[in-house]
Coordinates of C-alpha atoms in Angstrom, one line a residue:
M11 CA 22.1 -17.8 58.3
S12 CA 19.4 -15.5 57.0
A13 CA 19.6 -13.7 53.7
E14 CA 20.9 -10.2 53.8
P15 CA 18.2 -7.5 53.3
D16 CA 18.3 -5.5 50.0
A17 CA 20.7 -2.7 50.6
H18 CA 19.0 -0.5 48.0
P19 CA 15.2 -1.3 48.0
S20 CA 14.4 2.1 46.4
E21 CA 16.4 1.2 43.3
A22 CA 14.2 -1.8 42.6
R23 CA 11.0 0.1 42.4
P24 CA 11.9 2.3 39.3
L25 CA 13.1 -0.9 37.5
R26 CA 9.8 -2.7 38.3
R27 CA 7.9 0.4 37.3
A28 CA 9.8 0.7 34.0
G29 CA 9.0 -3.0 33.3
F30 CA 5.3 -2.5 34.0
L31 CA 5.2 0.6 31.7
L32 CA 6.9 -1.4 29.0
L33 CA 4.3 -4.1 29.4
V34 CA 1.5 -1.6 29.1
L35 CA 3.1 -0.2 26.0
L36 CA 3.4 -3.6 24.3
V37 CA -0.1 -4.8 25.3
I38 CA -2.1 -1.7 24.9
V39 CA -0.4 1.2 23.2
V40 CA 1.4 -0.7 20.4
P41 CA -1.7 -2.6 19.2
A42 CA -3.7 0.6 19.2
F43 CA -1.0 2.4 17.3
V44 CA -0.9 -0.4 14.8
M45 CA -4.6 -0.3 14.2
Q46 CA -4.6 3.4 13.7
H47 CA -1.6 3.1 11.4
L48 CA -3.2 0.4 9.3
A49 CA -6.4 2.4 9.0
G50 CA -4.4 5.2 7.4
T51 CA -2.5 3.2 4.8
D52 CA -3.2 3.1 1.1
L53 CA -5.4 0.0 1.5
A54 CA -8.4 1.0 3.6
L55 CA -11.0 -1.8 3.7
H56 CA -13.6 -1.1 6.2
A57 CA -16.8 0.2 4.5
T58 CA -20.2 -1.1 5.6
V59 CA -21.6 -3.8 3.3
G60 CA -25.3 -3.7 2.6
E61 CA -28.1 -2.6 0.3
Q62 CA -26.5 0.6 -1.2
P63 CA -29.0 3.1 -2.5
G64 CA -26.5 4.7 -4.9
G65 CA -26.2 8.5 -5.4
P66 CA -23.5 11.2 -5.4
L67 CA -20.1 10.1 -4.2
A68 CA -17.5 12.8 -4.0
G69 CA -13.9 12.9 -2.8
R70 CA -10.6 14.6 -3.2
L71 CA -7.0 13.5 -3.8
V72 CA -4.7 14.7 -1.0
E73 CA -0.9 15.1 -1.1
R74 CA 1.0 12.5 1.0
G75 CA 4.6 11.5 1.2
E76 CA 7.5 13.5 0.0
W77 CA 6.9 15.4 -3.3
D78 CA 9.7 16.8 -5.3
D79 CA 9.4 20.0 -7.4
A80 CA 8.5 18.1 -10.6
R81 CA 5.6 16.3 -8.9
R82 CA 4.3 19.5 -7.3
A83 CA 4.4 21.1 -10.7
E84 CA 2.2 18.2 -12.0
G85 CA -0.2 18.8 -9.1
L86 CA -3.3 17.0 -8.0
G87 CA -5.2 17.6 -11.2
G88 CA -5.7 15.2 -14.1
H89 CA -5.3 11.9 -12.2
V90 CA -7.6 9.1 -13.2
V91 CA -10.0 7.9 -10.4
E92 CA -12.0 4.7 -10.9
L93 CA -15.3 3.7 -9.2
W94 CA -15.9 0.0 -8.7
T95 CA -18.9 -1.9 -7.3
V96 CA -18.3 -5.0 -5.2
D97 CA -21.3 -7.2 -4.5
V98 CA -21.8 -9.5 -1.6
T99 CA -20.3 -12.4 -3.5
G100 CA -17.1 -10.4 -4.0
E101 CA -17.6 -9.8 -7.7
R102 CA -16.0 -6.5 -8.7
A103 CA -17.0 -4.3 -11.7
K104 CA -15.7 -1.0 -12.8
V105 CA -18.7 1.3 -13.4
A106 CA -17.1 4.7 -14.0
E107 CA -13.9 6.7 -14.1
T108 CA -13.1 10.3 -14.1
A109 CA -10.1 12.7 -13.8
S110 CA -9.5 14.9 -10.8
D111 CA -9.7 18.6 -11.2
A112 CA -6.9 21.1 -10.4
D113 CA -7.7 20.9 -6.7
G114 CA -7.8 17.1 -6.7
A115 CA -11.6 16.9 -6.4
F116 CA -13.7 14.2 -8.2
A117 CA -17.3 13.1 -8.2
F118 CA -19.4 10.1 -9.3
E119 CA -23.0 9.1 -9.5
A120 CA -22.8 5.7 -7.9
P121 CA -25.3 3.0 -9.0
P122 CA -27.2 0.9 -6.4
V123 CA -25.5 -2.3 -5.4
H124 CA -26.0 -4.9 -2.7
G125 CA -22.4 -4.7 -1.3
R126 CA -20.0 -1.8 -1.3
Y127 CA -17.9 0.5 -3.5
E128 CA -14.2 0.9 -4.1
L129 CA -12.4 4.0 -5.3
A130 CA -9.0 3.5 -6.9
T131 CA -6.3 5.8 -8.3
G132 CA -2.5 5.8 -8.9
G133 CA -0.3 3.7 -11.2
G134 CA 2.7 4.6 -13.2
L135 CA 4.9 6.8 -11.0
W136 CA 2.2 7.1 -8.3
Q137 CA 1.5 4.5 -5.7
R138 CA -1.8 2.6 -6.2
T139 CA -4.4 3.7 -3.7
L140 CA -7.6 1.8 -2.9
R141 CA -10.5 3.1 -0.7
E142 CA -13.7 1.4 0.2
A143 CA -16.9 3.5 0.3
S144 CA -20.4 3.0 1.5
F145 CA -23.6 5.0 1.9
L146 CA -24.3 3.1 5.1
D147 CA -23.2 3.5 8.7
R148 CA -22.3 0.7 11.1
S149 CA -25.9 0.0 12.0
G150 CA -27.0 -0.2 8.4
G151 CA -28.7 3.2 8.3
L152 CA -27.8 6.0 5.9
A153 CA -24.5 7.6 6.9
P154 CA -24.0 11.4 6.8
T155 CA -22.7 12.7 3.5
R156 CA -19.0 13.4 3.6
E157 CA -16.1 14.0 1.2
L158 CA -13.8 11.0 0.8
E159 CA -10.0 11.4 0.7
L160 CA -7.6 9.4 -1.4
P161 CA -3.9 9.9 -0.6
L162 CA -1.7 10.4 -3.6
R163 CA 1.9 9.3 -2.9
P164 CA 5.0 9.2 -5.1
G165 CA 5.6 5.7 -6.4
C166 CA 8.0 3.6 -8.4
E167 CA 8.2 1.9 -11.7
L168 CA 10.4 -1.2 -12.2
V169 CA 11.6 -2.3 -15.6
V170 CA 13.9 -5.4 -15.9
T171 CA 15.1 -6.5 -19.3
F172 CA 16.4 -10.0 -19.8
T173 CA 18.6 -10.7 -22.8
G174 CA 19.4 -14.2 -23.9
R175 CA 22.4 -15.4 -25.8
P176 CA 22.8 -14.3 -29.5
G177 CA 20.3 -16.0 -31.7
S178 CA 18.0 -17.1 -28.8
A179 CA 14.3 -16.4 -28.7
P180 CA 13.0 -13.6 -26.4
L181 CA 12.8 -14.7 -22.8
A182 CA 9.5 -15.3 -21.0
G183 CA 8.7 -16.6 -17.5
S184 CA 7.1 -15.7 -14.2
Y185 CA 8.1 -13.5 -11.3
D186 CA 7.6 -13.2 -7.5
L187 CA 8.2 -9.9 -5.9
T188 CA 8.3 -9.4 -2.1
G189 CA 9.3 -6.3 -0.3
E190 CA 9.2 -4.3 2.9
M191 CA 7.8 -0.8 2.5
R192 CA 9.9 2.0 3.9
E193 CA 7.0 4.4 4.7
G194 CA 4.8 3.9 7.6
A195 CA 7.0 2.1 10.1
V196 CA 5.4 1.6 13.5
L197 CA 7.7 2.8 16.2
G198 CA 10.5 2.4 13.7
L199 CA 10.2 -1.4 13.9
L200 CA 7.2 -2.8 12.1
H201 CA 6.9 -2.3 8.3
Q202 CA 4.1 -3.2 5.9
S203 CA 5.0 -5.8 3.3
L204 CA 4.0 -6.2 -0.3
H205 CA 3.8 -9.2 -2.5
A206 CA 3.1 -9.4 -6.3
A207 CA 3.4 -12.3 -8.8
G208 CA 2.7 -12.8 -12.4
D209 CA 4.1 -13.6 -15.9
F210 CA 6.2 -11.6 -18.4
E211 CA 7.0 -12.0 -22.1
E212 CA 9.4 -10.7 -24.7
G213 CA 12.2 -10.4 -22.2
V214 CA 10.7 -7.4 -20.4
L215 CA 9.2 -7.3 -16.9
E216 CA 7.4 -4.1 -16.1
L217 CA 5.7 -3.2 -12.8
D218 CA 4.4 0.2 -11.8
G219 CA 2.5 2.0 -9.0
L220 CA 4.8 0.4 -6.4
P221 CA 5.8 2.0 -3.1
P222 CA 9.4 2.8 -2.2
M223 CA 10.8 -0.4 -0.7
S224 CA 13.6 -2.9 -0.3
A225 CA 12.5 -5.8 -2.5
T226 CA 13.5 -9.3 -3.5
L227 CA 12.6 -10.3 -7.1
R228 CA 12.7 -14.0 -8.0
V229 CA 12.4 -14.7 -11.7
F230 CA 11.6 -18.2 -13.0
F231 CA 12.4 -19.3 -16.6
G232 CA 11.7 -22.6 -18.3
M233 CA 13.7 -25.8 -17.5
G234 CA 13.9 -24.9 -13.9
D235 CA 16.2 -21.8 -14.3
E236 CA 15.8 -19.2 -11.6
L237 CA 17.3 -15.7 -10.9
T238 CA 17.1 -13.6 -7.7
L239 CA 17.6 -9.8 -7.7
E240 CA 17.9 -7.6 -4.6
L241 CA 16.4 -4.2 -5.3
E242 CA 16.1 -0.8 -3.6
L243 CA 13.1 0.9 -5.2
E244 CA 13.1 4.7 -4.9
P245 CA 10.3 7.1 -6.2
G246 CA 10.8 7.3 -10.0
R247 CA 11.9 4.7 -12.6
T248 CA 14.3 1.9 -11.8
E249 CA 15.8 0.0 -14.7
E250 CA 17.8 -3.3 -14.5
S251 CA 19.3 -5.3 -17.3
V252 CA 20.3 -9.0 -17.1
D253 CA 22.4 -10.2 -20.1
E254 CA 23.2 -13.5 -21.8
L255 CA 21.0 -15.8 -19.8

């Protein structure tokens, strides 16, 4: 007995077509979107490395993210911008710093270096921003002069105070912070992650220049003691207190 023919062959074609379009989206569109997204985050690392001649290097801070009235009153002026050289061995050196003017503009006279440059701003209640810079184009020739942009986004400060039992010495230890940034999701699904680790003393752990994120903070004390905190960091200052450890 032969199989019955498909009673609704026309209904299969839209389903196949939808599947094909989804495959195209996943294979071509999403990776392209991801690359474009990553190129516009607050960590742009794509400048041409080579024999930099040095010279004028100018840029401007630009408002990004959601600014409240207090931040808009503070404006784009008066923010510290640092210039770093990075040679071909990866050695970094801060060579200058300046403050942005009222419009967010800044300028440096960059020294020659065999490598590239980095511009950095932020910290405190502003997200840290890093941009590479180069006088060279992709072929190694001199690139056209252009004004660089550094995004300035509202950031977070985190202060966690650890208090021991009465009479105990101030607590010290190390921490490991991992988080998923809320801004910049790709198609509402993919988020950038952040990782930071270090030590703290005198019972106080302070981190600044962080992006808004959902974070897990693991704290390690002596004798194998460990503490885990789940945190929701919003723009501004977040304070936590852990007593009688």
